[in-house]
């Protein structure tokens, strides 16, 4: 009997309850294009918030400029919509001034890696206790499909009609090498892994970076002939490989399998370590030097 | 029971594509927005709630039948 009751407690609350609790219904329906994955990123974040049970009065959302940076506007919570690329700089300020707050940043690939690239590497280096959810759609979607720092080499964009000549940035690898303590990358097609990953990122004390690969069905899809919404969403399945599988093939795989790996993008929890965050160290210092 | 908020639905049809039980199909008629919104096929849904999560527009809610009757 007891077990049954426990089970009932675990049974999830309905989606309607979550939406009524977190969403600003007066702002809906949201502005994202048909088939865009950014709505899913918001949905998964709400589920993660509910699972983690964060106090929304002690949570701040920040964002810069871009499609993905519209997200905090749809959540019924205090938020800062900041200047282009500077969301992480503002987040640093918020977290250092009031370490009690949970700081979550929504950002895009252009906002985080292009315009705010400098802030990003330094936020990772300082290991501030914030959670960054970066939506990577390989293109500057909102301004009409220009080349972004993450656009893969050879892909088309409005500013690269003969194919992109520049090599692309890998956001997650960049975060790892700069010093972030939790780094994960997921696609939007499978819901449960990103929900759990965002929850882990919220729990992590330190810079947590979750990269969500989201299909841009308007700018990227049109330029690169990705086909229908469904075909584009499925394209990610062939393009990605779990980090564990990647590691296994690298060690024990045949030459052919290793050859195939070259075009694939690793997904999964890519990096995890424990390191003191900057806000913790500042608090320690304050206690140490206070008379 | 699948409930659809037609005001939010943009007609991407991802719910129809990814439903493992084929419990949704596009409506025959266009709605006010000019899209074919998904409609439920009777007695197919087993309440896995994947459509709820996969919907980018917060338009779908899966309700248990018992709750409905109550």
Short mmCIF file of N, CA and C in Angstrom, two decimals, chain A residues 36-191:
data_model
loop_
_atom_site.label_atom_id
_atom_site.label_comp_id
_atom_site.label_asym_id
_atom_site.label_seq_id
_atom_site.Cartn_x
_atom_site.Cartn_y
_atom_site.Cartn_z
N UNK A 36 10.06 25.77 -34.74
CA UNK A 36 11.28 26.19 -34.04
C UNK A 36 11.37 25.49 -32.70
N UNK A 37 12.58 25.14 -32.30
CA UNK A 37 12.74 24.37 -31.08
C UNK A 37 12.88 25.19 -29.81
N UNK A 38 12.88 26.51 -29.93
CA UNK A 38 13.13 27.33 -28.74
C UNK A 38 11.97 27.19 -27.74
N UNK A 39 10.75 27.02 -28.28
CA UNK A 39 9.61 26.78 -27.39
C UNK A 39 9.83 25.54 -26.54
N UNK A 40 10.43 24.51 -27.15
CA UNK A 40 10.72 23.29 -26.40
C UNK A 40 11.73 23.55 -25.29
N UNK A 41 12.74 24.37 -25.59
CA UNK A 41 13.75 24.68 -24.58
C UNK A 41 13.08 25.31 -23.36
N UNK A 42 12.14 26.22 -23.63
CA UNK A 42 11.41 26.85 -22.53
C UNK A 42 10.60 25.81 -21.77
N UNK A 43 9.93 24.93 -22.51
CA UNK A 43 9.12 23.89 -21.88
C UNK A 43 9.98 23.01 -20.97
N UNK A 44 11.15 22.57 -21.49
CA UNK A 44 12.02 21.69 -20.71
C UNK A 44 12.55 22.42 -19.47
N UNK A 45 12.83 23.70 -19.64
CA UNK A 45 13.33 24.47 -18.49
C UNK A 45 12.26 24.55 -17.41
N UNK A 46 11.01 24.75 -17.81
CA UNK A 46 9.93 24.83 -16.83
C UNK A 46 9.78 23.51 -16.07
N UNK A 47 9.89 22.41 -16.81
CA UNK A 47 9.80 21.10 -16.15
C UNK A 47 10.96 20.92 -15.17
N UNK A 48 12.15 21.34 -15.59
CA UNK A 48 13.32 21.20 -14.71
C UNK A 48 13.14 22.06 -13.46
N UNK A 49 12.61 23.27 -13.63
CA UNK A 49 12.37 24.15 -12.49
C UNK A 49 11.39 23.51 -11.52
N UNK A 50 10.34 22.90 -12.10
CA UNK A 50 9.33 22.26 -11.26
C UNK A 50 9.93 21.07 -10.51
N UNK A 51 10.74 20.27 -11.21
CA UNK A 51 11.35 19.09 -10.58
C UNK A 51 12.30 19.51 -9.48
N UNK A 52 13.02 20.59 -9.74
CA UNK A 52 14.00 21.05 -8.77
C UNK A 52 13.32 21.81 -7.63
N UNK A 53 12.14 22.34 -7.89
CA UNK A 53 11.38 23.05 -6.86
C UNK A 53 12.03 24.35 -6.43
N UNK A 54 12.54 25.11 -7.39
CA UNK A 54 13.18 26.38 -7.04
C UNK A 54 12.14 27.40 -6.61
N UNK A 55 12.51 28.24 -5.65
CA UNK A 55 11.65 29.33 -5.22
C UNK A 55 11.72 30.43 -6.29
N UNK A 56 10.59 30.71 -6.92
CA UNK A 56 10.63 31.65 -8.04
C UNK A 56 10.84 33.09 -7.57
N UNK A 57 10.61 33.35 -6.29
CA UNK A 57 10.90 34.70 -5.78
C UNK A 57 12.40 34.91 -5.60
N UNK A 58 13.14 33.79 -5.63
CA UNK A 58 14.59 33.90 -5.47
C UNK A 58 15.31 33.50 -6.75
N UNK A 59 14.62 33.62 -7.85
CA UNK A 59 15.20 33.23 -9.14
C UNK A 59 15.15 34.42 -10.10
N UNK A 60 16.25 34.63 -10.80
CA UNK A 60 16.30 35.71 -11.78
C UNK A 60 16.68 35.13 -13.13
N UNK A 61 15.97 35.54 -14.15
CA UNK A 61 16.32 35.13 -15.51
C UNK A 61 16.94 36.31 -16.24
N UNK A 62 17.99 36.02 -16.99
CA UNK A 62 18.61 37.09 -17.77
C UNK A 62 18.74 36.65 -19.22
N UNK A 63 18.78 37.62 -20.10
CA UNK A 63 18.99 37.28 -21.50
C UNK A 63 19.56 38.47 -22.23
N UNK A 64 20.14 38.21 -23.39
CA UNK A 64 20.68 39.29 -24.20
C UNK A 64 19.70 39.65 -25.30
N UNK A 65 20.16 39.56 -26.54
CA UNK A 65 19.32 39.88 -27.69
C UNK A 65 19.30 38.69 -28.64
N UNK A 66 18.18 38.47 -29.24
CA UNK A 66 18.06 37.37 -30.20
C UNK A 66 16.77 36.61 -29.97
N UNK A 67 16.50 35.62 -30.84
CA UNK A 67 15.28 34.84 -30.68
C UNK A 67 15.20 34.23 -29.30
N UNK A 68 16.26 33.49 -28.93
CA UNK A 68 16.24 32.75 -27.66
C UNK A 68 16.17 33.70 -26.47
N UNK A 69 16.67 34.91 -26.65
CA UNK A 69 16.70 35.84 -25.53
C UNK A 69 15.33 36.45 -25.26
N UNK A 70 14.33 36.08 -26.04
CA UNK A 70 12.97 36.52 -25.73
C UNK A 70 12.37 35.65 -24.63
N UNK A 71 12.99 34.53 -24.35
CA UNK A 71 12.36 33.55 -23.45
C UNK A 71 11.97 34.07 -22.06
N UNK A 72 12.85 34.80 -21.35
CA UNK A 72 12.45 35.23 -20.00
C UNK A 72 11.15 36.03 -19.98
N UNK A 73 10.81 36.67 -21.10
CA UNK A 73 9.58 37.44 -21.17
C UNK A 73 8.33 36.59 -21.03
N UNK A 74 8.46 35.30 -21.30
CA UNK A 74 7.29 34.42 -21.22
C UNK A 74 7.15 33.76 -19.86
N UNK A 75 8.14 33.96 -18.98
CA UNK A 75 8.08 33.31 -17.67
C UNK A 75 7.67 34.34 -16.64
N UNK A 76 6.78 33.93 -15.75
CA UNK A 76 6.26 34.84 -14.73
C UNK A 76 7.27 34.94 -13.58
N UNK A 77 8.33 35.69 -13.80
CA UNK A 77 9.42 35.77 -12.83
C UNK A 77 10.20 37.06 -13.12
N UNK A 78 10.98 37.50 -12.14
CA UNK A 78 11.79 38.70 -12.38
C UNK A 78 12.86 38.40 -13.41
N UNK A 79 13.03 39.31 -14.36
CA UNK A 79 14.03 39.04 -15.38
C UNK A 79 14.69 40.33 -15.86
N UNK A 80 15.85 40.15 -16.45
CA UNK A 80 16.57 41.28 -17.03
C UNK A 80 16.81 41.01 -18.50
N UNK A 81 16.31 41.87 -19.34
CA UNK A 81 16.55 41.74 -20.78
C UNK A 81 17.65 42.75 -21.10
N UNK A 82 18.86 42.28 -21.29
CA UNK A 82 20.01 43.19 -21.30
C UNK A 82 20.48 43.48 -22.72
N UNK A 83 21.60 44.19 -22.81
CA UNK A 83 22.14 44.55 -24.12
C UNK A 83 22.76 43.33 -24.81
N UNK A 84 23.01 43.47 -26.08
CA UNK A 84 23.44 42.33 -26.89
C UNK A 84 24.76 41.73 -26.39
N UNK A 85 24.71 40.46 -26.03
CA UNK A 85 25.92 39.74 -25.62
C UNK A 85 26.33 39.94 -24.18
N UNK A 86 25.66 40.87 -23.49
CA UNK A 86 26.13 41.23 -22.14
C UNK A 86 25.34 40.55 -21.03
N UNK A 87 24.51 39.59 -21.36
CA UNK A 87 23.71 38.93 -20.32
C UNK A 87 24.59 38.34 -19.23
N UNK A 88 25.73 37.75 -19.64
CA UNK A 88 26.59 37.09 -18.66
C UNK A 88 27.28 38.11 -17.75
N UNK A 89 27.58 39.28 -18.30
CA UNK A 89 28.18 40.32 -17.48
C UNK A 89 27.19 40.79 -16.41
N UNK A 90 25.92 40.98 -16.85
CA UNK A 90 24.88 41.36 -15.89
C UNK A 90 24.68 40.25 -14.85
N UNK A 91 24.69 39.01 -15.33
CA UNK A 91 24.47 37.86 -14.43
C UNK A 91 25.56 37.80 -13.37
N UNK A 92 26.80 38.09 -13.77
CA UNK A 92 27.90 38.11 -12.81
C UNK A 92 27.60 39.12 -11.71
N UNK A 93 27.14 40.30 -12.12
CA UNK A 93 26.81 41.33 -11.15
C UNK A 93 25.71 40.91 -10.20
N UNK A 94 24.65 40.31 -10.76
CA UNK A 94 23.51 39.89 -9.93
C UNK A 94 23.96 38.86 -8.90
N UNK A 95 24.73 37.87 -9.38
CA UNK A 95 25.12 36.76 -8.49
C UNK A 95 26.10 37.22 -7.41
N UNK A 96 27.02 38.09 -7.77
CA UNK A 96 28.02 38.53 -6.79
C UNK A 96 27.36 39.43 -5.73
N UNK A 97 26.42 40.28 -6.18
CA UNK A 97 25.78 41.19 -5.24
C UNK A 97 24.87 40.44 -4.28
N UNK A 98 24.11 39.50 -4.81
CA UNK A 98 23.19 38.75 -3.96
C UNK A 98 23.33 37.25 -4.23
N UNK A 99 24.25 36.60 -3.50
CA UNK A 99 24.54 35.19 -3.78
C UNK A 99 23.37 34.26 -3.49
N UNK A 100 22.34 34.76 -2.80
CA UNK A 100 21.18 33.91 -2.50
C UNK A 100 20.35 33.60 -3.74
N UNK A 101 20.44 34.45 -4.75
CA UNK A 101 19.59 34.30 -5.93
C UNK A 101 20.06 33.16 -6.83
N UNK A 102 19.09 32.48 -7.43
CA UNK A 102 19.41 31.52 -8.48
C UNK A 102 19.40 32.29 -9.79
N UNK A 103 20.51 32.28 -10.47
CA UNK A 103 20.61 33.07 -11.70
C UNK A 103 20.64 32.15 -12.91
N UNK A 104 19.70 32.35 -13.80
CA UNK A 104 19.62 31.53 -15.01
C UNK A 104 19.67 32.46 -16.23
N UNK A 105 20.53 32.11 -17.17
CA UNK A 105 20.71 32.96 -18.36
C UNK A 105 20.26 32.19 -19.60
N UNK A 106 19.38 32.81 -20.37
CA UNK A 106 19.05 32.27 -21.69
C UNK A 106 19.84 33.05 -22.71
N UNK A 107 20.50 32.34 -23.60
CA UNK A 107 21.27 33.04 -24.60
C UNK A 107 21.29 32.23 -25.89
N UNK A 108 21.71 32.86 -26.96
CA UNK A 108 21.75 32.15 -28.23
C UNK A 108 23.19 31.99 -28.69
N UNK A 109 23.38 31.40 -29.85
CA UNK A 109 24.76 31.18 -30.29
C UNK A 109 25.43 32.48 -30.70
N UNK A 110 24.68 33.38 -31.33
CA UNK A 110 25.28 34.65 -31.70
C UNK A 110 25.53 35.53 -30.49
N UNK A 111 24.54 35.56 -29.61
CA UNK A 111 24.62 36.39 -28.41
C UNK A 111 25.75 35.94 -27.50
N UNK A 112 25.90 34.62 -27.35
CA UNK A 112 26.86 34.07 -26.40
C UNK A 112 28.26 33.96 -27.00
N UNK A 113 28.33 33.47 -28.23
CA UNK A 113 29.63 33.15 -28.80
C UNK A 113 30.15 34.28 -29.68
N UNK A 114 29.25 35.02 -30.32
CA UNK A 114 29.67 36.07 -31.23
C UNK A 114 29.87 37.39 -30.51
N UNK A 115 28.76 38.06 -30.23
CA UNK A 115 28.84 39.39 -29.64
C UNK A 115 29.35 39.30 -28.20
N UNK A 116 28.92 38.27 -27.47
CA UNK A 116 29.32 38.20 -26.06
C UNK A 116 30.40 37.18 -25.80
N UNK A 117 31.17 36.83 -26.82
CA UNK A 117 32.18 35.77 -26.66
C UNK A 117 33.15 36.03 -25.53
N UNK A 118 33.56 37.27 -25.43
CA UNK A 118 34.53 37.62 -24.39
C UNK A 118 33.95 37.42 -22.99
N UNK A 119 32.69 37.88 -22.82
CA UNK A 119 32.04 37.71 -21.51
C UNK A 119 31.88 36.24 -21.18
N UNK A 120 31.62 35.46 -22.24
CA UNK A 120 31.37 34.04 -22.02
C UNK A 120 32.62 33.33 -21.49
N UNK A 121 33.75 33.55 -22.15
CA UNK A 121 34.95 32.83 -21.68
C UNK A 121 35.35 33.29 -20.27
N UNK A 122 35.10 34.55 -19.98
CA UNK A 122 35.50 35.01 -18.65
C UNK A 122 34.51 34.57 -17.57
N UNK A 123 33.23 34.44 -17.93
CA UNK A 123 32.27 33.89 -16.97
C UNK A 123 32.64 32.45 -16.64
N UNK A 124 33.07 31.70 -17.67
CA UNK A 124 33.51 30.31 -17.46
C UNK A 124 34.79 30.28 -16.62
N UNK A 125 35.70 31.17 -16.92
CA UNK A 125 36.98 31.19 -16.22
C UNK A 125 36.77 31.50 -14.74
N UNK A 126 35.88 32.44 -14.46
CA UNK A 126 35.64 32.83 -13.07
C UNK A 126 34.82 31.78 -12.33
N UNK A 127 34.15 30.92 -13.08
CA UNK A 127 33.30 29.90 -12.49
C UNK A 127 32.28 30.51 -11.54
N UNK A 128 31.47 31.40 -12.07
CA UNK A 128 30.40 32.00 -11.28
C UNK A 128 29.26 31.00 -11.18
N UNK A 129 28.55 31.00 -10.07
CA UNK A 129 27.49 30.03 -9.86
C UNK A 129 26.23 30.43 -10.61
N UNK A 130 26.23 30.28 -11.92
CA UNK A 130 25.04 30.57 -12.72
C UNK A 130 24.78 29.42 -13.68
N UNK A 131 23.56 29.36 -14.19
CA UNK A 131 23.20 28.34 -15.16
C UNK A 131 22.95 29.02 -16.50
N UNK A 132 23.67 28.60 -17.50
CA UNK A 132 23.50 29.19 -18.83
C UNK A 132 22.85 28.16 -19.75
N UNK A 133 21.71 28.53 -20.31
CA UNK A 133 21.06 27.66 -21.30
C UNK A 133 21.20 28.35 -22.64
N UNK A 134 22.05 27.79 -23.49
CA UNK A 134 22.35 28.43 -24.77
C UNK A 134 21.65 27.67 -25.89
N UNK A 135 20.88 28.39 -26.67
CA UNK A 135 20.18 27.78 -27.79
C UNK A 135 21.02 27.97 -29.04
N UNK A 136 21.50 26.86 -29.59
CA UNK A 136 22.37 26.93 -30.75
C UNK A 136 21.60 26.54 -32.00
N UNK A 137 21.37 27.50 -32.90
CA UNK A 137 20.68 27.15 -34.15
C UNK A 137 21.55 27.42 -35.38
N UNK A 138 22.84 27.63 -35.17
CA UNK A 138 23.84 27.74 -36.24
C UNK A 138 23.72 28.99 -37.11
N UNK A 139 22.89 29.95 -36.72
CA UNK A 139 22.69 31.10 -37.61
C UNK A 139 22.13 32.27 -36.81
N UNK A 140 22.29 33.48 -37.32
CA UNK A 140 21.61 34.62 -36.71
C UNK A 140 20.17 34.63 -37.23
N UNK A 141 19.28 34.02 -36.48
CA UNK A 141 17.93 33.81 -36.98
C UNK A 141 17.09 35.07 -37.04
N UNK A 142 17.15 35.87 -35.97
CA UNK A 142 16.22 36.99 -35.86
C UNK A 142 16.50 38.08 -36.90
N UNK A 143 17.77 38.27 -37.26
CA UNK A 143 18.12 39.36 -38.16
C UNK A 143 18.14 38.95 -39.63
N UNK A 144 17.78 37.72 -39.92
CA UNK A 144 17.62 37.34 -41.32
C UNK A 144 18.58 36.30 -41.84
N UNK A 145 19.28 35.59 -40.97
CA UNK A 145 20.07 34.45 -41.40
C UNK A 145 21.48 34.76 -41.83
N UNK A 146 22.17 35.64 -41.09
CA UNK A 146 23.58 35.87 -41.38
C UNK A 146 24.46 34.78 -40.77
N UNK A 147 25.71 34.74 -41.21
CA UNK A 147 26.65 33.74 -40.68
C UNK A 147 26.92 34.03 -39.20
N UNK A 148 26.83 33.01 -38.38
CA UNK A 148 27.15 33.13 -36.96
C UNK A 148 28.49 32.44 -36.71
N UNK A 149 29.11 32.67 -35.54
CA UNK A 149 30.39 31.99 -35.27
C UNK A 149 30.24 30.48 -35.19
N UNK A 150 29.00 29.99 -35.04
CA UNK A 150 28.79 28.55 -34.92
C UNK A 150 28.34 27.91 -36.23
N UNK A 151 28.13 28.71 -37.27
CA UNK A 151 27.70 28.15 -38.55
C UNK A 151 28.75 27.17 -39.08
N UNK A 152 28.39 25.91 -39.34
CA UNK A 152 29.39 24.95 -39.80
C UNK A 152 30.01 25.37 -41.12
N UNK A 153 31.27 24.98 -41.31
CA UNK A 153 32.00 25.35 -42.52
C UNK A 153 31.28 24.77 -43.75
N UNK A 154 31.09 25.61 -44.76
CA UNK A 154 30.46 25.13 -45.98
C UNK A 154 28.96 25.34 -46.02
N UNK A 155 28.35 25.67 -44.89
CA UNK A 155 26.90 25.90 -44.88
C UNK A 155 26.57 27.26 -45.48
N UNK A 156 25.34 27.38 -45.94
CA UNK A 156 24.92 28.62 -46.59
C UNK A 156 24.20 29.55 -45.62
N UNK A 157 24.36 30.85 -45.88
CA UNK A 157 23.65 31.86 -45.09
C UNK A 157 23.48 33.07 -45.99
N UNK A 158 22.68 34.06 -45.55
CA UNK A 158 22.48 35.21 -46.43
C UNK A 158 23.78 35.94 -46.70
N UNK A 159 24.72 35.91 -45.76
CA UNK A 159 26.00 36.56 -45.99
C UNK A 159 27.06 35.57 -46.48
N UNK A 160 26.67 34.35 -46.75
CA UNK A 160 27.60 33.37 -47.32
C UNK A 160 26.88 32.59 -48.41
N UNK A 161 26.57 33.28 -49.53
CA UNK A 161 25.79 32.60 -50.58
C UNK A 161 26.55 31.48 -51.29
N UNK A 162 27.89 31.47 -51.18
CA UNK A 162 28.68 30.39 -51.80
C UNK A 162 29.21 29.41 -50.76
N UNK A 163 28.67 29.47 -49.56
CA UNK A 163 29.13 28.59 -48.50
C UNK A 163 30.04 29.31 -47.55
N UNK A 164 29.94 28.95 -46.27
CA UNK A 164 30.72 29.61 -45.22
C UNK A 164 32.18 29.15 -45.27
N UNK A 165 33.10 30.10 -45.31
CA UNK A 165 34.52 29.75 -45.39
C UNK A 165 35.17 29.58 -44.01
N UNK A 166 34.50 30.16 -42.99
CA UNK A 166 35.14 30.18 -41.67
C UNK A 166 34.86 28.90 -40.90
N UNK A 167 35.87 28.39 -40.18
CA UNK A 167 35.62 27.25 -39.31
C UNK A 167 34.70 27.67 -38.16
N UNK A 168 33.93 26.72 -37.65
CA UNK A 168 32.93 27.06 -36.63
C UNK A 168 33.46 26.87 -35.21
N UNK A 169 32.89 27.62 -34.29
CA UNK A 169 33.15 27.45 -32.87
C UNK A 169 32.32 26.29 -32.34
N UNK A 170 32.87 25.52 -31.43
CA UNK A 170 32.10 24.52 -30.70
C UNK A 170 31.86 25.09 -29.31
N UNK A 171 30.62 25.49 -29.04
CA UNK A 171 30.33 26.21 -27.78
C UNK A 171 30.66 25.39 -26.54
N UNK A 172 30.29 24.11 -26.56
CA UNK A 172 30.50 23.29 -25.37
C UNK A 172 31.98 23.08 -25.10
N UNK A 173 32.75 22.80 -26.19
CA UNK A 173 34.19 22.60 -26.01
C UNK A 173 34.83 23.88 -25.47
N UNK A 174 34.33 25.00 -25.98
CA UNK A 174 34.82 26.29 -25.53
C UNK A 174 34.56 26.46 -24.02
N UNK A 175 33.36 26.10 -23.59
CA UNK A 175 33.01 26.22 -22.17
C UNK A 175 33.90 25.33 -21.31
N UNK A 176 34.15 24.10 -21.80
CA UNK A 176 34.98 23.17 -21.03
C UNK A 176 36.40 23.73 -20.89
N UNK A 177 36.95 24.16 -22.03
CA UNK A 177 38.34 24.61 -21.98
C UNK A 177 38.49 25.92 -21.22
N UNK A 178 37.39 26.69 -21.12
CA UNK A 178 37.48 27.95 -20.37
C UNK A 178 37.29 27.76 -18.88
N UNK A 179 36.75 26.61 -18.47
CA UNK A 179 36.69 26.33 -17.03
C UNK A 179 35.31 26.14 -16.44
N UNK A 180 34.26 25.98 -17.27
CA UNK A 180 32.93 25.70 -16.74
C UNK A 180 32.92 24.34 -16.05
N UNK A 181 32.07 24.20 -15.02
CA UNK A 181 32.13 22.95 -14.24
C UNK A 181 31.06 21.93 -14.61
N UNK A 182 30.04 22.37 -15.33
CA UNK A 182 29.06 21.40 -15.84
C UNK A 182 28.72 21.78 -17.27
N UNK A 183 29.00 20.90 -18.20
CA UNK A 183 28.73 21.21 -19.60
C UNK A 183 27.97 20.05 -20.23
N UNK A 184 26.84 20.35 -20.83
CA UNK A 184 26.06 19.32 -21.51
C UNK A 184 25.52 19.87 -22.82
N UNK A 185 25.28 18.96 -23.75
CA UNK A 185 24.70 19.38 -25.03
C UNK A 185 23.61 18.38 -25.41
N UNK A 186 22.46 18.91 -25.83
CA UNK A 186 21.36 18.04 -26.22
C UNK A 186 20.63 18.62 -27.42
N UNK A 187 19.93 17.76 -28.13
CA UNK A 187 19.00 18.23 -29.16
C UNK A 187 17.64 18.45 -28.51
N UNK A 188 16.70 19.05 -29.26
CA UNK A 188 15.40 19.31 -28.65
C UNK A 188 14.40 18.17 -28.88
N UNK A 189 14.77 17.20 -29.71
CA UNK A 189 13.78 16.21 -30.10
C UNK A 189 13.41 15.25 -28.96
N UNK A 190 14.39 14.94 -28.11
CA UNK A 190 14.11 13.99 -27.02
C UNK A 190 14.02 14.76 -25.70
N UNK A 191 12.85 14.76 -25.08
CA UNK A 191 12.61 15.67 -23.96
C UNK A 191 13.29 15.32 -22.64
#
